[in-house]
Structures are given as structure tokens and as C-alpha cells.
Amino acid sequence: MCGITGYIGSRPAVAIALTNLKRLEYRGYDSSGVAFPNRTHIRVVRATGRIANLERELADAGADATVAIAHTRWATHGRPTEANAHPQRDCTGRVAVVHNGIIENYAELRHQLSSEGHRFTSETDTEVLAHLIEASLAALPNGAGDPVVRAADAIRRAVGRVTGSYAIAVLLQDTPDAIYVARKDSPLVVGLGEGENFLASDIPAVMRYTRRVILLNDGDFATITPDIVTVTDITGAPVLREPLDVTWDDAAAEKGGYPHFMLKEIHEGPRTVRDTLRGRIAESGEIVLPDLNFTSAQWAGLQRIAIVACGTAYNAGMVGKRMFEQMLRRPTEVSIASEFRYSDPLVDEGTLVVLISQSGETADTLAAMREARARGATTLAIVNVVGSTLARDADFVMLTQAGPEIGVASTKAYLAQLTALALLCLYLAQLDPSQPLAEVGGAAHRELVAALQALPAQLESCLEREPEVAALASSMANCTGFFFLGRGYDHASSLEAALKLKEISYLHAEAYAAGELKHGPLALVEPGVAVIGFCTQPATNDKMVSNLKEVKARDGFVVTVLREGDLAPDCADGVIPIPNTVDALMPVLSMVPMQLLAYYVAHARSCDIDQPRNLAKSVTVE
Ligand code: M6R
């Protein structure tokens, strides 16, 4: 996830673009850059690290420019270096592009453009766009006509050649009186002023200057001049986008209109899963993970899997263990990182150690990785932050694409971790012909791929139940204790649901494998105690219902989480229906209402949701 801004008008464009860019720093902060027209070519200034470094690098450069585009980066293709920072330019230095998203066919385009003589200076997918535009402009027939309209036409044709997701802004030396933008699956907003216009990845970034905005839709292409914003589709046919007047206050704006980052990030779940899947499922259904490039022989030599992580990432690992054991039939251990390191762990050259971490900086997880490597294990990191220590030091890296997560309580990153684990499972299965999942296009493989692809839309429908969950939460906010129960995959979900509730509401919440209830915890059930039972696994649902009846018989408050269409047990005081998917992916869907439940209980108790007491986002000490 990166951030884009731009300005065109009569004021100092670079300063305005940078002011707005700072409000997007939450979207990425490994490097940043700005482009503005100079005498003969477009001047680009870039710096690694925070935007403050870019400001130092710029000094007074561009002070008199009245048009500029700028970018803050969260690396996806290519390391976080100055060369990979945006804006990216073409061979002539007359085209500059900033981009948020992923160009899926960049390797093929890069190969083709290189063979036509284009010279690449970065490892980014974005640079292909600059060269495509260069080629498209060069191919324009000579002739009259408005140069801005002609350029827009050429850019649209170039953009039409890329697949993937993008929000892009383009600046051309030859028509510096316009910024050209396009959007597909990545947000882009045009802020409207008097004799000036703005652009940004989100509304808050332009709110200091204007509250009148146009929200571009997928497939929109716009040409922005100081006085006019022309929106068309990719063929150039005009489309009408009514401006919107924003009434948020500034504090709400930073969180995209949500009262807390946590709620915003819960709502980013569908986007997160979509982005984590993007480019990893070929048309044939094959899972393609170019960064892993395992051979079948390598995988055959890895007879055991050890998953190591902390907190939410550990809970994701609990789901991963079941996936690996059931789908790959390889023995899989899950360890808490702080325990793993001092346990004289049974890992060796025949072990694949999967380390899961949002930040990639959790001290215990890093120590576990070093321990595993020292014992000769192959390490594979599932990590969200590019360039983090874990991402740099593990043998293999699989990036989740959640974007920066600000709320201390992890939400969207968990969904991304589960998605990545399922992709990894399918990928490894493909390397072992003895497994039913190995055959790309075979029934088992097809079913899981289709289920993964359906997740983003299903997550949207989970979010539609927010008002019901909020109402349920308000009736539970005075409960004195919470138990979360489940079996199999649902046990893993109960661990994460309990963690979410306890860390932000400060209420005592415990998770149990439901069968354990009568071996002790049942003694604690009394009026005022809430028991949330996950009943999403058909093989064990009857047993779950019996457990919940035991709770009701002791006057506990019973909530069931079940598949849409399933009959709620008559002992339930509250019911949360979840869309149907394969057993292994139910934890992805059932966690969204649990995150919302935790959020609304904490809200009702006036807790500090984004920064719960005693906790830090990244635990960098052991
Ligand atoms: O950055 P990591 O995923 O390695 O962090 C691990 C835990 O510290 C983290 O998941 C923590 O448990 C969260 N506060 C849970 O919401």
C-alpha cells in the first residue's frame, strides 16, 4: 500500500504535495519522492526513509513549480531503495509516474520493452508504466489537436496494457498543464479547488485545502488541469462523477472517517485478502509464488513443519497447523516464539520453519528464526512489512499485503496471514503428486482456489452485519467474564477472538477447546458469564451444541457463531451467521464479527481502542 498526492494550480505545488503526502505516511514509509517539470525534463527528487528525509533532500528545489506529483512507498516489487522509490521515469526523462498497486504482467512487459530498447533503472513494476507511456506517446500520429487530449489518449492506451491494480498519476514534460490519473482496485480522490485541483489516495490527505472531492471509480481515467477535471473510461468515453462534500472533522479524517484505526482496519479486510491473493493465482488455478521457487525435491526433503509466532500471528499459526496436517499430511508443530527458542527445539535440515509476523520485528520471533537457522532448518517468513528484519533474514519470504496496520489490536493482518497460509498450502501441495490437492484443476484444488477467490466478497457481507454485532456487543458489555469455545479450526478461531476481546476491552476472556469445558472451566459459568461457541465445523457441531447446552443449564449467556442457513440451537441468546465456505477458510470469515464484537464491547466500556493500556504494536524486546 502506497500513498499518492498531486497538485496543479498557481501555488507552490511541491510544498502542497508534500504537506498532503505527510497525511498519507501511514500507508507506507520506506521511501518517498516528488516530480515537477523543470526546464528540459521532469525533475525527480527521492529519498529513502521518512518524508522528512525527502524534504531535506529537496531543500528549495521546485519552489516555483505549480504542478507536482508525489508518492510515499510501501515496497512490494523491489527493495526499499532510492532507485525503487517513485516517481519512476521513462528513458527520456519526460514522463514521470507514481503508482499504488501491483502490476501483475510487469515481467512480461518489462521483457518486451527491454527488447525494444527501453532501459530500466529500478526493480519496480511501476517503471514499466513510464516506458509504456513513452512508447505510446512516441506512436501518436503527427497531427493537430489539443496536446493534452492527445497525451491522455496515449496514456489510456498504455494503461490498457497492464493488468493488476493501480492508482496512478502521470506528469509529462510536454504538457505540464495537466496531471493524468487512472484507477483500478486502488483508491484515488480528486480534490476540487478554485483555479487549482488536488489528488490523493484518500480524502483526508486533501482536506486541509478542500472538502469538495470526486471519488474516482474503478476503470476511471481523469485529466486534471487547474480549472477542469475530465473523467472518462479507459476508452475515452466521458463519465459523470458527482462531487461530494466532506463534513468529517480532522481527527476522524485521519482514520478515513472511522472513529478508530481498528475499525478502519477491520473494514479493510476484504481489500487486504484481495491484495494478498492478487497475482498469486494463475488463470489455470495454479498457485504461483515466484519468491518461493521450491523444487519438488526440496519439498520432499522437508518432512516436518514448525510454525513459530507470537500473539495473533501464533493464532494464525494454529489455523495453519490444521491446514498443513490435513491438506499436506505433514506433521506440523506450532510454537510460541518465546518458548521455541529455549526449548532445545526438534528442528533440523528436514524441517520447514514458518515464521509468521505482521511487523517482522518481534524480538522473540526473530530469535526463533536465528535458532532455527542455526539448526539447519529452512526458514520461511510470512510477514507484512517489506524490509523488516524477518523479511530480510529468512530464507524465503511470503508477503502479506495488509498495508500498514496502526491499531495495536491486529485485525486485517490476521486475515492476510490466514490467506497466505492457505496459498502456501496449495503451493506446497502442487509439489507433491501424491497429494489430492496436487492436481491443478482437480476437484480438491479447484474447490479451495474458488473458495479463496470468493473470500473478499464474503468478507464484505460479514461487514454488513456490523449493526447486529454492535447491538449484541452492547448487551454483553456488562458481562463479567467471557469464554470462547470451538473444536478443530474453530478452536483456533476461539483463541484469536478471546485475544481480541481481552486486549482492547480489559475483560477477562479465555479460549478453550470446547471438549475441555467440562474438565474445569464449567465451574466458572454463572449468570453474567458469556460463552461464545463457534459452530462452523460440521463434523463437530453436534458436540458443540451439547457444550453450549451445558452452559445454558448454568445460566450463562450463550452466543453461537454458525454457518448461514444452519439452525441455531435453542439455547442461544445470540446468533452470528457467517457465509459458507470450506472448513479451512471458515476462520477467515468468522473472525470479522469477532473483531467487531471486541471493538464494540471496548467502545461501550470507553476503552482506548487503538492504544490499549500496557501494550505496544510491535514487541521488540524479548
Ligand atoms: O508483529 P507481530 O505479528 O510479530 O506481532 C505479534 C504480536 O505482538 C501481536 O500479534 C499482538 O498479539 C497483537 N496485539 C494482537 O492483536
XYZ file of C-alpha atoms and ligand atoms in Angstrom:
638
model
C 0.000 0.000 0.000
C 1.496 3.326 -1.052
C 0.240 6.909 -0.999
C -0.111 9.329 -3.893
C -0.655 13.073 -3.941
C -0.564 15.787 -6.571
C -1.296 19.451 -7.073
C -1.925 21.691 -10.072
C -2.754 25.396 -9.795
C -0.827 28.575 -9.123
C 0.584 27.962 -5.643
C 3.883 26.200 -4.704
C 2.989 22.697 -5.855
C 5.859 20.780 -4.268
C 5.167 22.179 -0.805
C 1.440 21.411 -1.090
C 2.029 17.912 -2.455
C 4.409 17.193 0.449
C 2.058 18.608 3.072
C -0.658 16.295 1.792
C 1.756 13.386 1.427
C 2.524 13.516 5.148
C -1.077 12.632 5.853
C -0.575 9.502 3.791
C 2.607 8.399 5.506
C 0.549 5.786 7.372
C 0.155 3.979 4.033
C 3.861 3.393 3.648
C 7.079 4.976 4.721
C 10.070 3.160 3.308
C 10.807 5.915 0.770
C 9.179 8.879 -0.899
C 9.604 11.167 -3.875
C 8.245 14.064 -5.856
C 8.288 15.094 -9.532
C 7.829 18.521 -11.091
C 8.584 19.973 -14.521
C 11.952 21.586 -14.965
C 13.330 23.431 -17.995
C 14.063 20.445 -20.259
C 12.884 17.384 -18.398
C 10.938 16.356 -15.359
C 12.935 16.711 -12.163
C 12.529 13.849 -9.723
C 13.755 14.013 -6.125
C 13.546 10.871 -3.978
C 14.787 9.684 -0.618
C 14.664 6.526 1.429
C 13.074 6.578 4.872
C 10.523 9.063 6.126
C 9.201 12.080 4.227
C 11.370 14.321 6.405
C 14.374 12.892 4.521
C 12.799 13.883 1.221
C 12.248 17.406 2.482
C 15.925 17.650 3.417
C 16.935 16.317 0.004
C 14.689 18.827 -1.769
C 15.811 21.919 0.102
C 14.452 24.707 -2.163
C 14.221 22.653 -5.345
C 10.949 23.054 -7.166
C 9.906 26.030 -5.053
C 8.407 27.788 -8.073
C 6.725 24.730 -9.657
C 2.944 24.969 -9.856
C 2.364 21.325 -10.688
C 3.765 18.252 -8.904
C 3.060 14.619 -8.145
C 4.399 12.822 -5.077
C 4.491 9.366 -3.537
C 5.193 7.576 -0.282
C 6.114 3.932 -0.731
C 5.391 0.620 0.926
C 7.593 -1.699 -1.082
C 6.074 -4.616 -2.963
C 8.299 -5.079 -6.031
C 11.882 -4.256 -5.291
C 13.717 -3.322 -2.134
C 13.144 -0.029 -0.356
C 15.946 1.894 -2.104
C 16.173 5.324 -3.672
C 16.216 3.783 -7.173
C 12.996 1.908 -6.442
C 11.253 4.916 -4.902
C 8.659 6.720 -7.004
C 8.245 8.739 -9.187
C 9.642 6.432 -11.849
C 10.675 7.890 -15.189
C 10.935 6.756 -18.812
C 14.137 6.751 -20.877
C 13.749 10.392 -21.950
C 13.034 11.837 -18.526
C 9.890 13.462 -19.947
C 7.412 11.051 -18.305
C 7.077 10.587 -14.532
C 4.714 8.121 -12.872
C 3.636 7.429 -9.295
C 1.716 4.233 -8.627
C -0.080 2.463 -5.825
C -0.899 -1.178 -6.531
C 0.627 -4.162 -8.247
C 1.145 -4.630 -11.982
C 0.767 -8.343 -12.452
C 2.105 -8.641 -16.002
C 5.103 -6.402 -15.377
C 7.719 -9.114 -16.007
C 6.375 -9.847 -19.461
C 6.011 -6.123 -20.292
C 9.484 -5.369 -19.000
C 10.948 -8.098 -21.165
C 9.153 -6.791 -24.223
C 10.053 -3.142 -23.575
C 13.698 -4.054 -22.933
C 13.862 -5.887 -26.233
C 12.540 -2.713 -27.894
C 15.461 -0.778 -26.417
C 13.988 0.724 -23.235
C 16.458 0.998 -20.355
C 15.246 0.154 -16.863
C 16.820 1.685 -13.798
C 14.760 0.122 -10.996
C 13.348 -3.214 -9.853
C 9.816 -1.861 -9.673
C 6.723 -2.933 -11.537
C 5.822 0.765 -11.841
C 8.682 1.619 -14.162
C 7.090 -0.406 -16.977
C 4.252 2.116 -16.964
C 6.615 5.026 -17.552
C 8.166 3.211 -20.525
C 4.796 2.068 -21.863
C 3.617 5.687 -21.816
C 6.836 6.806 -23.500
C 6.224 4.258 -26.268
C 2.579 5.156 -26.580
C 3.358 8.887 -26.860
C 6.004 8.164 -29.481
C 3.461 6.188 -31.503
C 0.989 9.089 -31.667
C 0.393 10.034 -35.296
C 1.615 13.500 -36.196
C -1.202 15.900 -36.339
C -3.066 18.748 -34.870
C -5.346 18.574 -31.904
C -5.174 19.550 -28.260
C -1.854 18.169 -26.929
C -3.423 17.369 -23.537
C -6.213 15.359 -25.164
C -3.704 13.567 -27.388
C -1.474 12.763 -24.431
C -4.430 11.495 -22.404
C -5.319 9.215 -25.267
C -1.781 7.815 -25.414
C -1.663 7.272 -21.648
C -5.009 5.475 -21.676
C -3.690 3.125 -24.333
C -0.577 2.435 -22.266
C -2.580 1.822 -19.104
C -4.851 -0.509 -21.063
C -1.891 -2.878 -21.489
C -1.328 -3.529 -17.803
C -3.201 -5.998 -15.645
C -3.393 -5.807 -11.864
C -4.313 -2.999 -9.554
C -3.348 0.601 -9.843
C -3.910 4.146 -8.843
C -1.506 6.150 -10.961
C -0.663 9.745 -11.611
C 1.392 10.834 -14.595
C 3.224 14.069 -15.258
C 4.540 14.933 -18.729
C 7.215 17.489 -19.509
C 5.500 18.352 -22.805
C 2.062 19.083 -21.315
C 2.847 20.366 -17.815
C -0.570 21.999 -17.554
C -2.224 18.653 -16.746
C -1.917 15.655 -14.441
C -3.275 12.382 -15.801
C -4.630 9.780 -13.400
C -6.181 6.311 -13.601
C -7.680 3.964 -11.067
C -8.381 0.235 -10.799
C -8.732 -1.502 -7.420
C -6.690 1.181 -5.622
C -8.241 4.343 -4.260
C -7.855 7.767 -5.855
C -9.545 11.019 -4.968
C -9.543 14.373 -6.775
C -9.893 17.426 -4.512
C -11.554 20.400 -6.194
C -10.364 23.961 -5.612
C -10.763 27.389 -7.259
C -8.266 27.559 -10.126
C -6.426 24.620 -8.583
C -7.001 20.924 -8.074
C -5.513 18.212 -5.877
C -5.238 14.481 -5.961
C -4.563 11.901 -3.279
C -5.043 8.284 -2.274
C -7.618 9.270 0.301
C -9.858 12.162 1.291
C -8.065 13.223 4.488
C -4.917 13.992 2.528
C -6.597 16.867 0.667
C -8.884 18.116 3.446
C -6.550 20.855 4.551
C -7.190 22.546 1.198
C -10.643 21.448 0.109
C -13.653 19.495 1.267
C -15.120 19.046 -2.179
C -13.923 15.826 -3.762
C -14.537 13.463 -6.648
C -14.112 9.805 -5.739
C -12.866 8.036 -8.844
C -14.281 4.594 -9.566
C -12.517 1.523 -10.873
C -11.824 1.958 -14.565
C -11.893 5.766 -14.387
C -9.276 7.870 -16.100
C -9.068 11.613 -15.398
C -7.242 14.591 -16.817
C -6.761 17.279 -14.197
C -5.911 20.865 -15.112
C -6.112 23.856 -12.748
C -9.682 24.570 -13.854
C -11.158 21.362 -15.205
C -11.340 17.711 -14.208
C -12.360 15.497 -17.139
C -13.288 11.933 -16.236
C -13.584 9.225 -18.868
C -13.469 5.468 -19.003
C -10.439 3.690 -20.424
C -11.782 4.100 -23.969
C -12.066 7.860 -23.549
C -15.866 7.930 -23.268
C -16.917 10.640 -20.772
C -18.331 9.523 -17.412
C -20.085 11.692 -14.870
C -18.769 11.742 -11.296
C -20.691 13.996 -8.946
C -18.503 15.840 -6.419
C -19.041 15.031 -2.764
C -18.878 17.485 0.137
C -16.946 16.051 3.078
C -18.162 17.005 6.537
C -15.743 14.988 8.737
C -13.688 16.699 11.366
C -9.905 16.468 11.130
C -9.405 13.711 13.715
C -11.940 11.476 12.007
C -10.374 12.267 8.660
C -7.023 10.729 9.541
C -8.844 7.473 10.112
C -10.727 7.693 6.837
C -13.886 8.818 8.613
C -13.823 5.968 11.153
C -13.600 6.784 14.847
C -10.662 4.403 15.340
C -7.904 2.863 13.233
C -9.054 -0.558 14.432
C -12.499 -0.132 12.900
C -10.979 1.245 9.704
C -8.633 -1.725 9.522
C -11.441 -4.220 10.151
C -13.192 -2.652 7.170
C -10.035 -3.070 5.112
C -10.306 -6.856 5.489
C -11.825 -7.554 2.047
C -9.240 -5.357 0.340
C -6.446 -6.994 2.297
C -7.447 -10.510 1.284
C -7.933 -9.432 -2.314
C -4.439 -7.922 -2.361
C -2.876 -10.949 -0.683
C -4.359 -13.181 -3.393
C -3.546 -10.827 -6.233
C -1.131 -12.157 -8.811
C -0.751 -15.467 -6.977
C -3.452 -17.486 -8.722
C -2.848 -18.119 -12.425
C -5.746 -18.446 -14.838
C -5.363 -22.228 -14.712
C -5.847 -22.055 -10.948
C -2.186 -22.814 -10.267
C -0.736 -21.051 -7.235
C 2.283 -19.054 -8.310
C 4.637 -17.826 -5.615
C 7.739 -16.679 -7.527
C 9.561 -15.653 -4.351
C 9.491 -19.206 -3.007
C 10.714 -21.238 -6.006
C 10.842 -24.519 -4.056
C 11.626 -27.606 -6.099
C 9.696 -30.840 -5.588
C 12.916 -32.435 -4.332
C 13.407 -29.662 -1.784
C 9.849 -30.025 -0.525
C 10.183 -33.796 -0.402
C 13.204 -33.314 1.870
C 11.221 -31.227 4.339
C 9.369 -33.852 6.269
C 8.238 -31.699 9.194
C 6.847 -28.205 9.562
C 7.273 -25.974 12.606
C 5.224 -22.786 12.792
C 6.559 -20.145 15.162
C 4.975 -16.808 16.056
C 3.541 -14.615 18.828
C 0.091 -13.307 19.686
C -2.298 -13.024 16.782
C 0.289 -14.418 14.406
C 0.552 -17.502 16.642
C -3.222 -17.884 16.475
C -2.982 -17.723 12.699
C -0.360 -20.462 13.001
C -2.883 -22.622 14.850
C -5.093 -22.466 11.762
C -2.026 -23.119 9.603
C -1.184 -26.263 11.549
C -4.552 -27.791 10.718
C -4.286 -26.748 7.091
C -0.821 -28.291 6.733
C -1.672 -31.504 8.529
C -4.994 -32.059 6.813
C -4.084 -30.947 3.333
C -0.382 -31.814 3.127
C -0.294 -34.684 5.635
C 2.974 -33.360 7.088
C 3.414 -33.307 10.861
C 3.213 -29.690 11.979
C 4.019 -28.157 15.364
C 3.014 -24.640 16.348
C 5.167 -22.909 18.924
C 5.022 -19.642 20.758
C 8.253 -17.945 19.686
C 9.424 -17.162 23.220
C 9.048 -20.840 24.145
C 10.567 -22.218 20.972
C 13.913 -20.590 21.439
C 14.622 -22.091 24.844
C 13.040 -25.466 24.221
C 16.002 -27.109 22.511
C 13.624 -27.393 19.529
C 13.488 -30.514 17.421
C 14.245 -28.843 14.122
C 16.946 -29.759 11.631
C 17.693 -29.792 7.888
C 14.468 -31.718 7.328
C 12.266 -29.050 8.888
C 10.498 -26.132 7.279
C 10.139 -23.432 9.936
C 7.361 -20.986 9.055
C 7.649 -17.722 10.997
C 4.563 -15.522 10.979
C 4.687 -11.855 11.909
C 2.879 -8.685 10.955
C 5.744 -6.355 11.854
C 8.652 -8.655 11.093
C 10.360 -7.107 14.104
C 9.014 -9.110 17.053
C 12.108 -9.940 19.076
C 11.018 -13.444 20.104
C 10.135 -14.382 16.534
C 13.474 -13.079 15.259
C 15.326 -15.028 17.942
C 13.391 -18.153 16.990
C 14.315 -17.677 13.352
C 18.011 -17.437 14.234
C 17.739 -20.539 16.392
C 16.051 -22.449 13.566
C 18.648 -21.354 11.040
C 21.467 -22.309 13.366
C 19.997 -25.809 13.469
C 19.962 -26.059 9.702
C 16.217 -25.636 9.167
C 14.782 -23.876 6.111
C 13.045 -20.686 7.259
C 10.085 -19.116 5.522
C 8.638 -15.831 6.796
C 5.007 -14.829 6.290
C 5.375 -11.148 7.002
C 3.611 -7.879 6.317
C 6.413 -5.324 6.447
C 8.791 -5.376 3.494
C 12.340 -4.672 4.512
C 11.714 -5.731 8.120
C 14.379 -7.841 9.798
C 12.368 -11.029 9.400
C 11.730 -10.306 5.722
C 15.432 -9.657 5.162
C 16.869 -12.562 7.108
C 14.555 -15.532 6.428
C 15.487 -17.934 3.619
C 12.138 -17.405 1.904
C 9.584 -14.631 2.260
C 5.907 -14.566 1.522
C 4.495 -11.070 1.899
C 1.019 -10.475 3.155
C -0.478 -7.367 1.613
C -2.371 -5.851 4.516
C -0.656 -2.460 4.275
C 0.368 -0.642 7.439
C -1.619 -1.705 10.469
C -1.795 1.069 13.051
C -4.246 -0.236 15.675
C -2.397 -2.243 18.319
C -5.008 -4.982 18.024
C -4.174 -6.889 14.883
C -7.169 -7.347 12.575
C -6.620 -7.203 8.834
C -3.114 -8.679 9.202
C -4.639 -11.848 10.710
C -6.914 -12.275 7.681
C -3.926 -11.779 5.403
C -1.909 -14.358 7.353
C -4.637 -16.988 7.006
C -4.949 -16.233 3.305
C -1.191 -16.555 2.854
C -1.171 -19.846 4.771
C -3.877 -21.287 2.522
C -1.972 -20.160 -0.592
C 1.205 -21.689 0.796
C -0.591 -24.945 1.464
C -1.864 -25.147 -2.093
C 1.549 -24.177 -3.448
C 3.339 -26.891 -1.479
C 0.662 -29.438 -2.378
C 1.361 -28.770 -6.048
C 4.922 -30.006 -5.449
C 3.827 -33.401 -4.176
C 1.934 -35.511 -6.733
C 0.890 -37.986 -4.029
C -1.477 -35.416 -2.523
C -5.108 -34.998 -3.657
C -4.581 -31.232 -3.705
C -1.607 -31.509 -6.068
C -3.516 -31.601 -9.312
C -4.126 -28.083 -10.599
C -7.674 -28.110 -11.956
C -8.511 -31.255 -9.994
C -11.651 -31.136 -7.862
C -9.965 -30.567 -4.485
C -7.581 -27.912 -5.803
C -10.350 -26.162 -7.709
C -12.636 -26.086 -4.703
C -10.055 -24.435 -2.457
C -8.995 -21.911 -5.107
C -12.622 -20.952 -5.771
C -13.195 -20.605 -2.030
C -10.179 -18.309 -1.712
C -11.359 -16.179 -4.606
C -14.803 -15.836 -3.062
C -13.445 -14.582 0.276
C -13.308 -10.810 -0.405
C -16.988 -10.642 -1.356
C -17.937 -12.866 1.584
C -15.966 -10.625 3.936
C -17.962 -7.662 2.624
C -21.139 -9.474 3.569
C -19.739 -10.212 7.061
C -19.196 -6.471 7.453
C -22.821 -5.804 6.527
C -23.786 -7.479 9.794
C -21.954 -4.803 11.787
C -25.140 -3.251 13.256
C -26.316 -6.674 14.545
C -22.938 -7.379 16.093
C -22.821 -3.913 17.648
C -26.242 -4.473 19.222
C -25.144 -7.848 20.580
C -21.975 -6.272 21.956
C -23.891 -3.648 23.846
C -25.947 -6.380 25.516
C -22.692 -8.157 26.512
C -20.594 -5.204 27.657
C -21.505 -5.799 31.299
C -20.678 -9.499 31.330
C -18.124 -10.370 33.970
C -16.223 -12.978 32.016
C -16.032 -14.470 28.526
C -15.262 -17.938 27.236
C -14.698 -18.654 23.569
C -15.154 -22.300 22.639
C -14.536 -24.274 19.481
C -13.240 -27.510 18.072
C -10.706 -28.015 15.288
C -10.427 -24.888 13.146
C -12.957 -23.275 15.460
C -10.647 -23.773 18.426
C -8.034 -21.684 16.610
C -10.687 -19.014 15.977
C -11.672 -19.000 19.629
C -8.051 -18.243 20.617
C -7.918 -15.184 18.398
C -11.410 -13.978 19.335
C -10.525 -14.144 23.051
C -7.240 -12.300 22.497
C -9.023 -9.532 20.597
C -11.587 -9.003 23.318
C -9.193 -9.071 26.248
C -6.586 -6.763 24.786
C -8.915 -3.892 23.973
C -11.777 -4.264 26.487
C -9.692 -5.350 29.537
C -12.299 -8.021 30.244
C -11.232 -11.483 31.205
C -11.642 -13.675 28.136
C -10.398 -17.228 27.724
C -10.428 -19.672 24.866
C -10.882 -23.393 25.279
C -11.071 -26.425 23.076
C -14.778 -26.969 23.696
C -14.336 -30.539 24.900
C -12.266 -29.219 27.801
C -15.174 -27.211 29.170
C -16.384 -29.928 31.473
C -12.857 -30.644 32.677
C -12.738 -27.468 34.739
C -13.874 -24.154 33.217
C -17.551 -25.074 33.528
C -17.169 -24.357 37.256
C -16.849 -20.668 36.381
C -20.089 -20.432 34.407
C -22.826 -18.490 36.176
C -25.184 -15.637 35.308
C -23.210 -12.778 33.780
C -20.666 -15.049 32.102
C -20.780 -15.053 28.305
C -19.846 -18.114 26.278
C -19.289 -17.695 22.555
C -19.405 -21.053 20.798
C -18.080 -21.447 17.265
C -20.205 -23.983 15.385
C -18.804 -23.688 11.866
C -17.307 -27.184 11.552
C -19.991 -29.710 10.555
C -18.035 -32.699 11.879
C -18.177 -31.432 15.452
C -21.248 -29.204 15.558
C -23.417 -31.683 17.495
C -20.797 -31.874 20.209
C -20.566 -28.078 20.288
C -24.311 -27.751 20.766
C -24.120 -30.149 23.726
C -21.392 -27.989 25.260
C -23.469 -24.860 24.818
C -26.475 -26.537 26.422
C -24.285 -27.305 29.426
C -23.527 -23.597 29.640
C -27.163 -22.576 29.338
C -28.116 -25.015 32.095
C -25.831 -22.917 34.379
C -27.439 -19.644 33.229
C -24.510 -18.481 31.101
C -25.185 -16.082 28.199
C -24.764 -18.149 25.020
C -23.795 -16.819 21.597
C -23.281 -19.139 18.628
C -21.268 -18.404 15.526
C -22.609 -20.633 12.770
C -22.852 -21.006 9.012
C -25.651 -19.093 7.279
C -28.565 -21.476 6.832
C -27.668 -23.650 9.833
C -30.284 -23.922 12.549
C -29.352 -22.039 15.710
C -29.555 -24.206 18.860
C -32.488 -23.219 21.085
C -30.092 -22.446 23.942
C -28.606 -19.472 22.046
C -29.188 -15.938 23.350
C -27.413 -14.505 20.338
C -26.565 -15.835 16.876
C -23.900 -14.673 14.427
C -24.312 -16.232 10.961
C -21.242 -16.497 8.718
C -21.223 -17.100 4.938
C -20.419 -20.633 3.864
C -17.009 -21.716 2.692
C -14.714 -24.735 3.005
C -13.922 -25.728 6.608
C -10.339 -24.473 6.437
C -11.388 -20.942 5.468
C -14.232 -20.519 7.957
C -11.736 -18.901 10.401
C -11.156 -16.063 7.896
C -14.846 -15.221 7.788
C -15.763 -15.882 11.415
C -13.056 -13.537 12.721
C -14.585 -10.367 11.267
C -17.668 -10.392 13.551
C -15.382 -11.317 16.460
C -13.196 -8.306 15.756
C -16.324 -6.155 15.585
C -17.658 -7.686 18.805
C -14.410 -6.887 20.629
C -14.438 -3.397 19.173
C -17.997 -2.586 20.230
C -17.626 -4.093 23.715
C -14.470 -2.000 24.236
C -16.259 1.038 22.832
C -19.167 0.584 25.227
C -16.627 0.453 28.059
C -14.878 3.635 26.819
C -11.529 1.888 26.443
C -8.615 3.302 24.477
C -9.181 1.063 21.478
C -6.232 1.899 19.248
C -3.690 2.023 22.049
C -4.754 -0.340 24.800
C -3.008 0.086 28.122
C 0.318 -1.723 28.645
C 0.567 -2.900 25.026
C 2.754 -1.924 22.077
C 2.177 -2.554 18.393
C 5.498 -4.231 17.931
C 7.223 -6.037 20.788
C 10.891 -5.570 20.035
C 12.266 -6.816 23.360
C 12.337 -10.438 24.466
O 4.205 -8.107 14.566
P 3.860 -9.491 15.034
O 2.808 -10.145 14.223
O 5.066 -10.371 15.161
O 3.271 -9.272 16.485
C 2.906 -10.365 17.284
C 2.061 -9.921 18.447
O 2.758 -8.992 19.226
C 0.739 -9.301 18.002
O 0.016 -10.168 17.184
C -0.115 -8.943 19.237
O -0.515 -10.100 19.870
C -1.323 -8.096 18.821
N -1.511 -7.035 19.750
C -2.596 -8.872 18.808
O -3.685 -8.097 18.441
